[in-house]
mmCIF file with all atom_site columns, C-alpha atoms and ligand atoms in Angstrom:
data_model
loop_
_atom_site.group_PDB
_atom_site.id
_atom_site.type_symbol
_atom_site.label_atom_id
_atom_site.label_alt_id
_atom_site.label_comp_id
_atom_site.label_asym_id
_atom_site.label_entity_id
_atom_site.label_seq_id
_atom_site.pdbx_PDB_ins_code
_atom_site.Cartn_x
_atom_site.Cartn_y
_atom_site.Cartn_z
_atom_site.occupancy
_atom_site.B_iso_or_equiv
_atom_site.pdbx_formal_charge
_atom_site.auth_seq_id
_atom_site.auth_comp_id
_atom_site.auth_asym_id
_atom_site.auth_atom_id
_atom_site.pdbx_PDB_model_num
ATOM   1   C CA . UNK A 1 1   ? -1.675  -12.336 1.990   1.00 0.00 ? 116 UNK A CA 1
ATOM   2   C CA . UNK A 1 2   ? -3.496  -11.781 -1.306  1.00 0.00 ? 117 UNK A CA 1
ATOM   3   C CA . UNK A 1 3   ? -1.913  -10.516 -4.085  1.00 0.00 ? 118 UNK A CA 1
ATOM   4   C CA . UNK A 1 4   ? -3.592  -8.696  -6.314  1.00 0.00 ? 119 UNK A CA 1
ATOM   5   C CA . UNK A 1 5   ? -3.538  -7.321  -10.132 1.00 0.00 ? 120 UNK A CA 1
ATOM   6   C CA . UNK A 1 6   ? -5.910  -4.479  -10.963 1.00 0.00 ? 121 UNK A CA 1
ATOM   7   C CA . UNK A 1 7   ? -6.610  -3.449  -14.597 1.00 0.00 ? 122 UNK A CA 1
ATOM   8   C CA . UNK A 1 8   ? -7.787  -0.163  -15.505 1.00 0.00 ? 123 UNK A CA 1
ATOM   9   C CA . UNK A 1 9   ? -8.923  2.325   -18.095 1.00 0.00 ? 124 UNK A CA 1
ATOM   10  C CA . UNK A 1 10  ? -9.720  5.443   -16.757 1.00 0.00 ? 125 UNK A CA 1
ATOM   11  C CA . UNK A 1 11  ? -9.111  7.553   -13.832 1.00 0.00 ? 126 UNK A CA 1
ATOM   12  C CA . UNK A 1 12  ? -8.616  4.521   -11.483 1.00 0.00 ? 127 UNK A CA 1
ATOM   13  C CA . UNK A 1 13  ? -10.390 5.711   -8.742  1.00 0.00 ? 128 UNK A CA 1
ATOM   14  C CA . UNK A 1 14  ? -11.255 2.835   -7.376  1.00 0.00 ? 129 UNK A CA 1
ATOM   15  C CA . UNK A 1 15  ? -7.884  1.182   -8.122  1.00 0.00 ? 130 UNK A CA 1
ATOM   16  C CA . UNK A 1 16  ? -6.516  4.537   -6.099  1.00 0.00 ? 131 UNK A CA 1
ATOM   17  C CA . UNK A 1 17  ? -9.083  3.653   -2.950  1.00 0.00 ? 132 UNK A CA 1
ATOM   18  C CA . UNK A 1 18  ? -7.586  0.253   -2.987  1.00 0.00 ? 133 UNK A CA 1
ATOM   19  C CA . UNK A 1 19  ? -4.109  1.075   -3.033  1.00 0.00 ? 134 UNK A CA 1
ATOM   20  C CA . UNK A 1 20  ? -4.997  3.370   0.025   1.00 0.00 ? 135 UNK A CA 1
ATOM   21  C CA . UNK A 1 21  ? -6.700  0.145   1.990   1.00 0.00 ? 136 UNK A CA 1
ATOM   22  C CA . UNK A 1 22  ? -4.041  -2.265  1.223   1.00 0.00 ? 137 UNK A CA 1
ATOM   23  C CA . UNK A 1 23  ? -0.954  0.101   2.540   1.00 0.00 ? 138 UNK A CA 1
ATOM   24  C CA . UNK A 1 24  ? -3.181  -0.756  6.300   1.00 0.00 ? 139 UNK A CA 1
ATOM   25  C CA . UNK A 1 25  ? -0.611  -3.579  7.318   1.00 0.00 ? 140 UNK A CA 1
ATOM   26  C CA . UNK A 1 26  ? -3.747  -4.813  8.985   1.00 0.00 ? 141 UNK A CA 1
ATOM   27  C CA . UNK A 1 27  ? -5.292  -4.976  5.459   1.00 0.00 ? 142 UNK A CA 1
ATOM   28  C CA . UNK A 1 28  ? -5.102  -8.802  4.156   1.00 0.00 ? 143 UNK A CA 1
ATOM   29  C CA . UNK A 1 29  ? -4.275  -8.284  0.277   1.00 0.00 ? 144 UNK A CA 1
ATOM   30  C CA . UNK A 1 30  ? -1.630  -6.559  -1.724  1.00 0.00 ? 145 UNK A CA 1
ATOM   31  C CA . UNK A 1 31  ? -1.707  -4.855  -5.093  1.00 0.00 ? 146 UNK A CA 1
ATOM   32  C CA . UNK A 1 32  ? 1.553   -6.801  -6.651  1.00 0.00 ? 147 UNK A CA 1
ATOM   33  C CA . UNK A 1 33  ? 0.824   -4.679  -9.884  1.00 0.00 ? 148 UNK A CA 1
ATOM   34  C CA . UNK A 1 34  ? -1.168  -2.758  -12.361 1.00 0.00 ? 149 UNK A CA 1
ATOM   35  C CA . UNK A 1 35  ? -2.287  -3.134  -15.902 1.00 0.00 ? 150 UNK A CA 1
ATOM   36  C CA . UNK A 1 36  ? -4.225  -0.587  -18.565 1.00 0.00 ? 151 UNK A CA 1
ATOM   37  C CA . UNK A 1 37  ? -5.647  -0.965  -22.146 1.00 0.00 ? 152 UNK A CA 1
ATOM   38  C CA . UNK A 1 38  ? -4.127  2.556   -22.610 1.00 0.00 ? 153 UNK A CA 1
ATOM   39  C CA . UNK A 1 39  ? -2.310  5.080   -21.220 1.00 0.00 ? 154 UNK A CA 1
ATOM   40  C CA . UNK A 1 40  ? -4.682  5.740   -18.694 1.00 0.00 ? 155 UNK A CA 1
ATOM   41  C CA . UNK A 1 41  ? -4.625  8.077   -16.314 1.00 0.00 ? 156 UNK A CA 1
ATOM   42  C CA . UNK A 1 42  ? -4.777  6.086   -13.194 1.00 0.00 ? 157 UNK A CA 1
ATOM   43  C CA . UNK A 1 43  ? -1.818  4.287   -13.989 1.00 0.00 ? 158 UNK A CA 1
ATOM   44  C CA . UNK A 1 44  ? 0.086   7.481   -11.627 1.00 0.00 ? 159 UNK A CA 1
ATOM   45  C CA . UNK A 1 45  ? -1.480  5.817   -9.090  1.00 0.00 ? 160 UNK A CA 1
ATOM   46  C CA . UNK A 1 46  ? 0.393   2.737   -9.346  1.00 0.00 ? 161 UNK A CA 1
ATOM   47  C CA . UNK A 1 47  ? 3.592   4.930   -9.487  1.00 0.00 ? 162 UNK A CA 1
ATOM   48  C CA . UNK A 1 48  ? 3.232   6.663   -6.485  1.00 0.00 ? 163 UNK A CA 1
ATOM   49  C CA . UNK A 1 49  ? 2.380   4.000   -4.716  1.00 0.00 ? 164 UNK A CA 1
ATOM   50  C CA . UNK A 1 50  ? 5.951   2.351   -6.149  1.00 0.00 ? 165 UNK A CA 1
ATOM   51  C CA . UNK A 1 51  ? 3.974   -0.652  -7.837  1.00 0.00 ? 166 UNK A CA 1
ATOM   52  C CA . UNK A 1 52  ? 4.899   -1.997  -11.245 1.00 0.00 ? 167 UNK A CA 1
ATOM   53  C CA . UNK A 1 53  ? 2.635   -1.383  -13.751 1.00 0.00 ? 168 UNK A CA 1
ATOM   54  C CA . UNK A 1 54  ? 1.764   -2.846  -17.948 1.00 0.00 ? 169 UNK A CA 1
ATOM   55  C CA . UNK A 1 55  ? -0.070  -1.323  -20.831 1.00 0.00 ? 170 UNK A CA 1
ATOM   56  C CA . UNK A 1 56  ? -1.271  -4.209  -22.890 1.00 0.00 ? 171 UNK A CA 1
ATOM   57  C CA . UNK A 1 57  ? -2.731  -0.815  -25.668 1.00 0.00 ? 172 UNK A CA 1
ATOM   58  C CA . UNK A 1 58  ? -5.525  -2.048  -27.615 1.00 0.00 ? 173 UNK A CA 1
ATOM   59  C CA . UNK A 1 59  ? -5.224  -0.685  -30.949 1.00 0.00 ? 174 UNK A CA 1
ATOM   60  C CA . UNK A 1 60  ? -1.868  -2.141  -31.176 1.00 0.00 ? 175 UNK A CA 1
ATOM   61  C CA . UNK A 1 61  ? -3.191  -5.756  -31.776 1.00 0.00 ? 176 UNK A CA 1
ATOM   62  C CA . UNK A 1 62  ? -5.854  -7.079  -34.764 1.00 0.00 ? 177 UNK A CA 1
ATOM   63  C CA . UNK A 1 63  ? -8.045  -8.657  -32.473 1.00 0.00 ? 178 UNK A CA 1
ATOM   64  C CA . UNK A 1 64  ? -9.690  -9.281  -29.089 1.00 0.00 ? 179 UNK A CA 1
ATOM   65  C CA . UNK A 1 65  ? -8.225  -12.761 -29.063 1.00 0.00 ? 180 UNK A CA 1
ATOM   66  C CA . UNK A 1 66  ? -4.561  -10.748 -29.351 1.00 0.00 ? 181 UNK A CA 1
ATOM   67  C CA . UNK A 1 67  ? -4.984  -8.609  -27.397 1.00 0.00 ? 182 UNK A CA 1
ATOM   68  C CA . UNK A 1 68  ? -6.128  -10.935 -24.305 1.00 0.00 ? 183 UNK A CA 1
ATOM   69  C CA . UNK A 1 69  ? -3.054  -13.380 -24.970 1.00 0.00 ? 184 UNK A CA 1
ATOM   70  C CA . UNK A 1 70  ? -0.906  -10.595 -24.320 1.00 0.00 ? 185 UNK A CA 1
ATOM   71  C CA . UNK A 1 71  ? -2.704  -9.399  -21.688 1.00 0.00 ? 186 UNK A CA 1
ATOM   72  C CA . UNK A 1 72  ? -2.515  -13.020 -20.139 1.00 0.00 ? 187 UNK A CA 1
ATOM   73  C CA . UNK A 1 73  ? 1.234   -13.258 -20.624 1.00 0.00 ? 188 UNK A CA 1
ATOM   74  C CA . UNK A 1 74  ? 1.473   -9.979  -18.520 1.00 0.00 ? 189 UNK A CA 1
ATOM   75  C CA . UNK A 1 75  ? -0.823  -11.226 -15.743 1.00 0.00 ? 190 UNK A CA 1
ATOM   76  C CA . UNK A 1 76  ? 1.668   -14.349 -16.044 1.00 0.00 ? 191 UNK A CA 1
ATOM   77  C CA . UNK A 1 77  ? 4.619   -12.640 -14.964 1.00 0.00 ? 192 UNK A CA 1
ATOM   78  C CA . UNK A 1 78  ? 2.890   -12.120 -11.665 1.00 0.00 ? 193 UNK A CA 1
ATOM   79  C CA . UNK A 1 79  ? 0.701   -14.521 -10.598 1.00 0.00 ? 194 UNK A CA 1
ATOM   80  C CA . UNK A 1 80  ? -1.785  -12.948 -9.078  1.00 0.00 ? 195 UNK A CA 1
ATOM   81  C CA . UNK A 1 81  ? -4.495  -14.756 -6.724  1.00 0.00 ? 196 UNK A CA 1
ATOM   82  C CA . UNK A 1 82  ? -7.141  -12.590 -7.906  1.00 0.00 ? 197 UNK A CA 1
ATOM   83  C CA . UNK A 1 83  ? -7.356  -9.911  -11.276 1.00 0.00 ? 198 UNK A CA 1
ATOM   84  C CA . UNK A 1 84  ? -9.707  -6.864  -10.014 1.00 0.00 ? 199 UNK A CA 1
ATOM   85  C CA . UNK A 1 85  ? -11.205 -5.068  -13.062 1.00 0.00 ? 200 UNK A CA 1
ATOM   86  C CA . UNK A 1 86  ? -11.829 -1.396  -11.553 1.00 0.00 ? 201 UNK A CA 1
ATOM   87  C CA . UNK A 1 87  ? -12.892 0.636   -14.906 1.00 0.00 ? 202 UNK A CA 1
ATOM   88  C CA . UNK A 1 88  ? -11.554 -1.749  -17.829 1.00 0.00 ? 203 UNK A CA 1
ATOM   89  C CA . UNK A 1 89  ? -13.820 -0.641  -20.763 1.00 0.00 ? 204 UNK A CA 1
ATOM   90  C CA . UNK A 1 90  ? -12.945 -3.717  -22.657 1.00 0.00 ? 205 UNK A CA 1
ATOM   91  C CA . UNK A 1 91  ? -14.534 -7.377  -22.338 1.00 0.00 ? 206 UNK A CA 1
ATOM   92  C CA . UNK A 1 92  ? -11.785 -10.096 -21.968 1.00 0.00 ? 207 UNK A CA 1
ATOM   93  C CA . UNK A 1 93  ? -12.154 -13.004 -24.116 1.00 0.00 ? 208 UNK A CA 1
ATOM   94  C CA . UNK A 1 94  ? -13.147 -15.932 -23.085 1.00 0.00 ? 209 UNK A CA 1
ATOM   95  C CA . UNK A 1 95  ? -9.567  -17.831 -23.221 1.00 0.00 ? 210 UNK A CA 1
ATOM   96  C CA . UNK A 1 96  ? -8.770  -15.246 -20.736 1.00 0.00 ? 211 UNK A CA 1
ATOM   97  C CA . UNK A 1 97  ? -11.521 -15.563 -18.677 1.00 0.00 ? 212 UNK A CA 1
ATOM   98  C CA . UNK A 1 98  ? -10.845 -19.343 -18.882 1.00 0.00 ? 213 UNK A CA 1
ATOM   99  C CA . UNK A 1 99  ? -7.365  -18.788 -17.712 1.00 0.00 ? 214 UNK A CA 1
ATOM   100 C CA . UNK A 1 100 ? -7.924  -16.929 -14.569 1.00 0.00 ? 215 UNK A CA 1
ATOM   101 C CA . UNK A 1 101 ? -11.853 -18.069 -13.866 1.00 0.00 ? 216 UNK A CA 1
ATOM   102 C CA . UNK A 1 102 ? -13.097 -17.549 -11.191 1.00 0.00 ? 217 UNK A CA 1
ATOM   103 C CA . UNK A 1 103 ? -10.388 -15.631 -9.978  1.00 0.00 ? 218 UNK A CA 1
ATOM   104 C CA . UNK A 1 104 ? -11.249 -12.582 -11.560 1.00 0.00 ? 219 UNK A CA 1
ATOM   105 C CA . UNK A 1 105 ? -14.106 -9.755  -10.340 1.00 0.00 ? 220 UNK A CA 1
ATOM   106 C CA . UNK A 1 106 ? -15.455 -6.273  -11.820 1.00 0.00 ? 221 UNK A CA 1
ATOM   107 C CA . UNK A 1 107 ? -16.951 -3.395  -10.439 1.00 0.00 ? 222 UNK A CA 1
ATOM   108 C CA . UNK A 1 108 ? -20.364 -2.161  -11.836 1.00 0.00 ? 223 UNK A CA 1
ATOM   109 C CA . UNK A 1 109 ? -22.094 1.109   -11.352 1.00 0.00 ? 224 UNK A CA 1
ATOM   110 C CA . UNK A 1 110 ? -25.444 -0.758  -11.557 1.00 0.00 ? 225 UNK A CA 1
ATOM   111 C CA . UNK A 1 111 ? -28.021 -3.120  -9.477  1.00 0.00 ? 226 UNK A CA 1
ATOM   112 C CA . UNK A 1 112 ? -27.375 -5.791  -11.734 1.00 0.00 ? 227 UNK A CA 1
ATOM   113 C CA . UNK A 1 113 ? -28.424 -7.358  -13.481 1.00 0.00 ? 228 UNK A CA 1
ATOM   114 C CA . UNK A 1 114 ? -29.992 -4.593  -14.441 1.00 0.00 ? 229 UNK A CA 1
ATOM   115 C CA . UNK A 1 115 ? -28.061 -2.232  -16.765 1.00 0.00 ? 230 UNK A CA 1
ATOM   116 C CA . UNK A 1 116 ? -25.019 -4.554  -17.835 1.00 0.00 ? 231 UNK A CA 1
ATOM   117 C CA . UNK A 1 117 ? -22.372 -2.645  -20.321 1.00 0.00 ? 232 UNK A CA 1
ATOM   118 C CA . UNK A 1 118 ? -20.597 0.017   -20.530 1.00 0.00 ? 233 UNK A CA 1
ATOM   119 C CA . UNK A 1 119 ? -23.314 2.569   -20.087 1.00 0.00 ? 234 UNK A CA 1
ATOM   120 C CA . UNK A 1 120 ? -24.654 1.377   -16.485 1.00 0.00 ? 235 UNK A CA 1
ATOM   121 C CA . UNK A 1 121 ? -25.141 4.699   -15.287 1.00 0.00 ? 236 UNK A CA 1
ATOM   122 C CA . UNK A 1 122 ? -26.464 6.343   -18.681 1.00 0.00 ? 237 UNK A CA 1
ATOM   123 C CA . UNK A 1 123 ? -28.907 3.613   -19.037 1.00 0.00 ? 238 UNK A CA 1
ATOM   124 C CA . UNK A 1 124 ? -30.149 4.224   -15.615 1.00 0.00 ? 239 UNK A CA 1
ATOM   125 C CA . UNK A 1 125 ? -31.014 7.845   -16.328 1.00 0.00 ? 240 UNK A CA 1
ATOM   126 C CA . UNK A 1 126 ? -32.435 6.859   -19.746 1.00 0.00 ? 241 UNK A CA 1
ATOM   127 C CA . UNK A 1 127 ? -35.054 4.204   -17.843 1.00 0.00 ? 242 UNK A CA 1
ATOM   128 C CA . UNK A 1 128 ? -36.334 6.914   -15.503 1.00 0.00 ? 243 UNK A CA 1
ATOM   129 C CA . UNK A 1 129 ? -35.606 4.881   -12.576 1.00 0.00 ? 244 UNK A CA 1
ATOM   130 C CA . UNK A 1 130 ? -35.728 6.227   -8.979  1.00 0.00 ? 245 UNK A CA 1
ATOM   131 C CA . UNK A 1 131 ? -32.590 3.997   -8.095  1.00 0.00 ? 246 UNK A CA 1
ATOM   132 C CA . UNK A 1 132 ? -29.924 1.931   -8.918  1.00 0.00 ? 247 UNK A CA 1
ATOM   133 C CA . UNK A 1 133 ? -27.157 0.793   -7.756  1.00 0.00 ? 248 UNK A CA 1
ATOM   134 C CA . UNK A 1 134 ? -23.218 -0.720  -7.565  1.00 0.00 ? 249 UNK A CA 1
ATOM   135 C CA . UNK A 1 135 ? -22.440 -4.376  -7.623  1.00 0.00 ? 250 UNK A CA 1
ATOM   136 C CA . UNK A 1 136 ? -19.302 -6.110  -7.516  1.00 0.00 ? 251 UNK A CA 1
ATOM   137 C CA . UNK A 1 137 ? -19.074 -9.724  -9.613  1.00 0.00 ? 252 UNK A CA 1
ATOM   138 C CA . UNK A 1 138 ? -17.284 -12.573 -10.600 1.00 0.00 ? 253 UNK A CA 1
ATOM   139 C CA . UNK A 1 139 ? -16.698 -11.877 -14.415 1.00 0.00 ? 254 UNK A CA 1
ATOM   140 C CA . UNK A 1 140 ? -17.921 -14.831 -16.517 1.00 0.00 ? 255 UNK A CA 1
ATOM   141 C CA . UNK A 1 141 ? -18.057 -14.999 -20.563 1.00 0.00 ? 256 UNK A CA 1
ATOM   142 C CA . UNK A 1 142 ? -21.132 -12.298 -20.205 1.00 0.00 ? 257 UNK A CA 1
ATOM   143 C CA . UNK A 1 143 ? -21.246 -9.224  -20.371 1.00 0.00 ? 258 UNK A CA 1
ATOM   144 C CA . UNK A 1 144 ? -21.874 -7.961  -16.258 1.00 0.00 ? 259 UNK A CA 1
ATOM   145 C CA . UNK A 1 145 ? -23.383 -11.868 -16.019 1.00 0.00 ? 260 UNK A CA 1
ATOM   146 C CA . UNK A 1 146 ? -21.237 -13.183 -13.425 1.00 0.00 ? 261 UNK A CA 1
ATOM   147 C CA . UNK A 1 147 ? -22.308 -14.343 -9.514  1.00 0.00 ? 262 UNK A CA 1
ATOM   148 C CA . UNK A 1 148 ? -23.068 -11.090 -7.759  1.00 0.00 ? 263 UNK A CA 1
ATOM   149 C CA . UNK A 1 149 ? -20.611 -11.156 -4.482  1.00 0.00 ? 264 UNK A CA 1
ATOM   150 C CA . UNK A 1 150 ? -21.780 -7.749  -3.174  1.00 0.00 ? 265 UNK A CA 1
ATOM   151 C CA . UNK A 1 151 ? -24.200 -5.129  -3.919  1.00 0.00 ? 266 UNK A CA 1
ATOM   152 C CA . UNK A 1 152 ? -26.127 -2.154  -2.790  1.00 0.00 ? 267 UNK A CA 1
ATOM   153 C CA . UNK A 1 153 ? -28.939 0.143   -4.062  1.00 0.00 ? 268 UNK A CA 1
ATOM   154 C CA . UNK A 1 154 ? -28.384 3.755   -4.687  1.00 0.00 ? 269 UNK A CA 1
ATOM   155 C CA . UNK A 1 155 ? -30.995 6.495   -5.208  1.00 0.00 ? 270 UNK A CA 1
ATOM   156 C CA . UNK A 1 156 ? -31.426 8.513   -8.383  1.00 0.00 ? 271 UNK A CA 1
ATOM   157 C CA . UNK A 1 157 ? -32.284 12.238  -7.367  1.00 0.00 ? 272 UNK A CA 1
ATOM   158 C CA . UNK A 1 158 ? -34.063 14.952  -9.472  1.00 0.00 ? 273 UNK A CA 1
ATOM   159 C CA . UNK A 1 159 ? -31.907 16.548  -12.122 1.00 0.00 ? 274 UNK A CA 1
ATOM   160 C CA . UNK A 1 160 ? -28.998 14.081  -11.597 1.00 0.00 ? 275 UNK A CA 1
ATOM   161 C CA . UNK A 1 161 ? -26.877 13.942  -14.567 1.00 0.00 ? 276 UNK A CA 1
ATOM   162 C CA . UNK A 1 162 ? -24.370 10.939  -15.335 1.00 0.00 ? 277 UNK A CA 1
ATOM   163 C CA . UNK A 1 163 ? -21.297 12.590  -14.211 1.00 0.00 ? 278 UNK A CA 1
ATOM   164 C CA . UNK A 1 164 ? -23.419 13.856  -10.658 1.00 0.00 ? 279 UNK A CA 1
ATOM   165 C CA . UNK A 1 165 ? -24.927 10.103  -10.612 1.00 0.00 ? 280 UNK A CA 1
ATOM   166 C CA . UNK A 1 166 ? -21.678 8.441   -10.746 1.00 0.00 ? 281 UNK A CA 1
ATOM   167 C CA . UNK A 1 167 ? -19.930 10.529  -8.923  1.00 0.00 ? 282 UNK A CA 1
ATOM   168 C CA . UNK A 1 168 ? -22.158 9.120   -6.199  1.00 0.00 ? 283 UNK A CA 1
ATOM   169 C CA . UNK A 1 169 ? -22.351 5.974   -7.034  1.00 0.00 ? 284 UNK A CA 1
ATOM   170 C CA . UNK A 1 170 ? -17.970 5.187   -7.102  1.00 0.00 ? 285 UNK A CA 1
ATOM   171 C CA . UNK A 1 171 ? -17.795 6.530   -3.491  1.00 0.00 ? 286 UNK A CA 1
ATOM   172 C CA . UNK A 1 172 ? -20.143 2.873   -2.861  1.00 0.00 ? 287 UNK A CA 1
ATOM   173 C CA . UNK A 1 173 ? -18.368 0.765   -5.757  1.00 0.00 ? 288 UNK A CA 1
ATOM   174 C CA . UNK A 1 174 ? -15.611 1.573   -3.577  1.00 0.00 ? 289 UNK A CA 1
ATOM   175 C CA . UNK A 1 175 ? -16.498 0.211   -0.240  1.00 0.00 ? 290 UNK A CA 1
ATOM   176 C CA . UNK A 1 176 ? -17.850 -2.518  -1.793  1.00 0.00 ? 291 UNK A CA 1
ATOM   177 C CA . UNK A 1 177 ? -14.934 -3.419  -3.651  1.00 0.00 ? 292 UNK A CA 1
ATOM   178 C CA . UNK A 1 178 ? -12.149 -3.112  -0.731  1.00 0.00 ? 293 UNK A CA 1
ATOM   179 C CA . UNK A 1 179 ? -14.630 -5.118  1.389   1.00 0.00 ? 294 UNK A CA 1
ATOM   180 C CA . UNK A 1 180 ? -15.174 -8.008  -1.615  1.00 0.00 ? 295 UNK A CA 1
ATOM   181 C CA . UNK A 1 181 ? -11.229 -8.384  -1.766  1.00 0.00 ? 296 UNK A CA 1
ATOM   182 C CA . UNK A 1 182 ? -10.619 -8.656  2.311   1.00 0.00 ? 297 UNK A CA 1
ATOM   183 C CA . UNK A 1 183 ? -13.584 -11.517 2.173   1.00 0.00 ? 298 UNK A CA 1
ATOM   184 C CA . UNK A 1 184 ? -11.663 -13.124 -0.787  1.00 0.00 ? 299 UNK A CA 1
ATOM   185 C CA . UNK A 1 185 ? -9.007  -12.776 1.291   1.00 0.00 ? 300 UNK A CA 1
ATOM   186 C CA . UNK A 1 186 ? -9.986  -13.999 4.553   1.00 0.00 ? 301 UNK A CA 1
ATOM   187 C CA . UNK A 1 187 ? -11.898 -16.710 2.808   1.00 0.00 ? 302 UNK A CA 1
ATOM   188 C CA . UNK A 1 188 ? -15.159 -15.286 3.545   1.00 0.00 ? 303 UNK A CA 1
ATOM   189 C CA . UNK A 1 189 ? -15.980 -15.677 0.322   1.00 0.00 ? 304 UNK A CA 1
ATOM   190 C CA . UNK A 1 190 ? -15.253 -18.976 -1.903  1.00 0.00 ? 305 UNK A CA 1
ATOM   191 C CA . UNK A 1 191 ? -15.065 -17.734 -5.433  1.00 0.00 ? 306 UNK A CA 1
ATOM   192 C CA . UNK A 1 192 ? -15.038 -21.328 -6.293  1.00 0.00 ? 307 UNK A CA 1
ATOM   193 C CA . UNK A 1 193 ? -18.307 -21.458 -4.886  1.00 0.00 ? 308 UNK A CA 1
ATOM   194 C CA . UNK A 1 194 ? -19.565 -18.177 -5.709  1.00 0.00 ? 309 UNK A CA 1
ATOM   195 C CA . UNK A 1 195 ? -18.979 -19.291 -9.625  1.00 0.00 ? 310 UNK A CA 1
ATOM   196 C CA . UNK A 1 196 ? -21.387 -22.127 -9.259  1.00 0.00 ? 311 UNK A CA 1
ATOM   197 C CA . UNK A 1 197 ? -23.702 -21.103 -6.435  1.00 0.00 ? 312 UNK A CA 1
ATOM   198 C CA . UNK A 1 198 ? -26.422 -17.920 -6.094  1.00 0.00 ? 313 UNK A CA 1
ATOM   199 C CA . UNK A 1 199 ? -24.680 -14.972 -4.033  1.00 0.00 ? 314 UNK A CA 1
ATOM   200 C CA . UNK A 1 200 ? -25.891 -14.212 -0.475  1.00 0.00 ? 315 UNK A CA 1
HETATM 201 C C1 . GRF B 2 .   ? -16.395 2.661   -12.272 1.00 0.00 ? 56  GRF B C1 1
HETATM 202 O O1 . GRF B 2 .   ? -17.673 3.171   -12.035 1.00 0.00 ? 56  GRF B O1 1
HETATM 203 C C2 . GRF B 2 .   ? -16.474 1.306   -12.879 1.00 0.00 ? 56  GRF B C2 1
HETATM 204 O O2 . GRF B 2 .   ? -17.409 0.477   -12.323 1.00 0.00 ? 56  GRF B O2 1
HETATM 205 C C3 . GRF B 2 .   ? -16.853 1.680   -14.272 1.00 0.00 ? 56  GRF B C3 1
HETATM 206 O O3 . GRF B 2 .   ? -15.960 2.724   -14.570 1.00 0.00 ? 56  GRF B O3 1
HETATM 207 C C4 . GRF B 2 .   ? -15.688 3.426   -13.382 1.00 0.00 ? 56  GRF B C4 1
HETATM 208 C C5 . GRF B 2 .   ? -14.210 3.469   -13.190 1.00 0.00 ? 56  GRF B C5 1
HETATM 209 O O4 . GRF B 2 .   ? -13.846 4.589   -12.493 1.00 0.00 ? 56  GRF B O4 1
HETATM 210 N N1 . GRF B 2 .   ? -16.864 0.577   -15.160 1.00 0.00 ? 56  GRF B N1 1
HETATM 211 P P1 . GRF B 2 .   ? -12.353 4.817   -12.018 1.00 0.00 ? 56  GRF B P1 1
HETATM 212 O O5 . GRF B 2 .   ? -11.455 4.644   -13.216 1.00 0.00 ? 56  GRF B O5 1
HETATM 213 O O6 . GRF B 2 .   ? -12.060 3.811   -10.927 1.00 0.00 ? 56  GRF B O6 1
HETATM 214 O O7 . GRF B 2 .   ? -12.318 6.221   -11.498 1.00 0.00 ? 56  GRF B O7 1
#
């Protein structure tokens, strides 16, 4: 089995479709617990599902290098085989990275490597594209740089706005997501490899 840590910001909507596909017993990875650069909202999740959950807040530490360490020594505690980052707005840095590499993903709501950063879906609208997409990657030192493990397109439609355009795209980050972590967990897929070889 393949435990799991999640970090969040926001609404945790993807943490919350992963929580639903690891209570299948059949289901080969467990969420062991939860962590958040705030108080964010999807941290309820975690509680009704009964799973322990950290805030490692942001603006209570001088720098990005701070913050990670304590974000590190939380991750510690647990010892996860993999750290999912479903919706952290915040770039690790790289001693963290370094800690857990490459046992550490992201979701993107973007074909990347086109639009990287926190804007994925604004910047799609802004380029006038016709579609885009969701991606899930192994998070390197980049920003949204890492081996792509999964990804698929998704079209842009007339008068879409960025809530309406990713509130289409999550629905795919989701699949995507739940199937990336049962091929980690199956050993479908070889992070070690993934880190150092191009994606299928
Ligand atoms: C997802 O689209 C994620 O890729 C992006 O932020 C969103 C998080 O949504 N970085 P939620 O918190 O899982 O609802």
């Amino acid at each position: 089995m393949l435990s799991v840590a999640v970090l969040i910001s926001g609404t945790g909507s993807n943490l919350r479709a992963l929580l639903d596909a690891a209570a299948d017993p059949d289901y080969p990875a467990r969420i062991v617990v939860v962590g958040a650069d705030r108080e964010a909202d999807g941290l309820a999740h975690a509680e009704e599902f009964g799973i322990p959950s950290f805030t490692v807040p942001w603006r209570a530490h001088d720098s990005r290098e701070a913050w990670g360490a304590e974000l590190d020594e939380q991750l510690r505690v647990w010892e996860p085989d993999l750290v999912v980052l479903s919706g952290l707005m915040r770039l690790l840095p790289p001693s963290v990275v370094a800690a857990w590499a490459p046992r550490i993903i992201n979701t993107h709501p973007a074909f990347l490597p086109e639009f990287p950063g926190a804007h994925g879906v604004r910047d799609a609208l802004a380029a006038g594209v016709s579609q885009t997409g969701a991606s899930v990657i192994v998070v390197d030192d980049g920003v949204d740089t890492g081996p792509i493990l999964a990804q698929e397109r998704i079209p842009v439609l007339p008068g879409d706005t960025e809530h309406v355009l990713h509130d289409r795209i999550k629905p795919v980050e989701r699949r995507l997501l739940i199937d990336v972590v049962r091929r980690i967990a199956t050993g479908e897929i070889d992070l070690a490899a993934a880190r150092t070889t191009a994606p299928s």
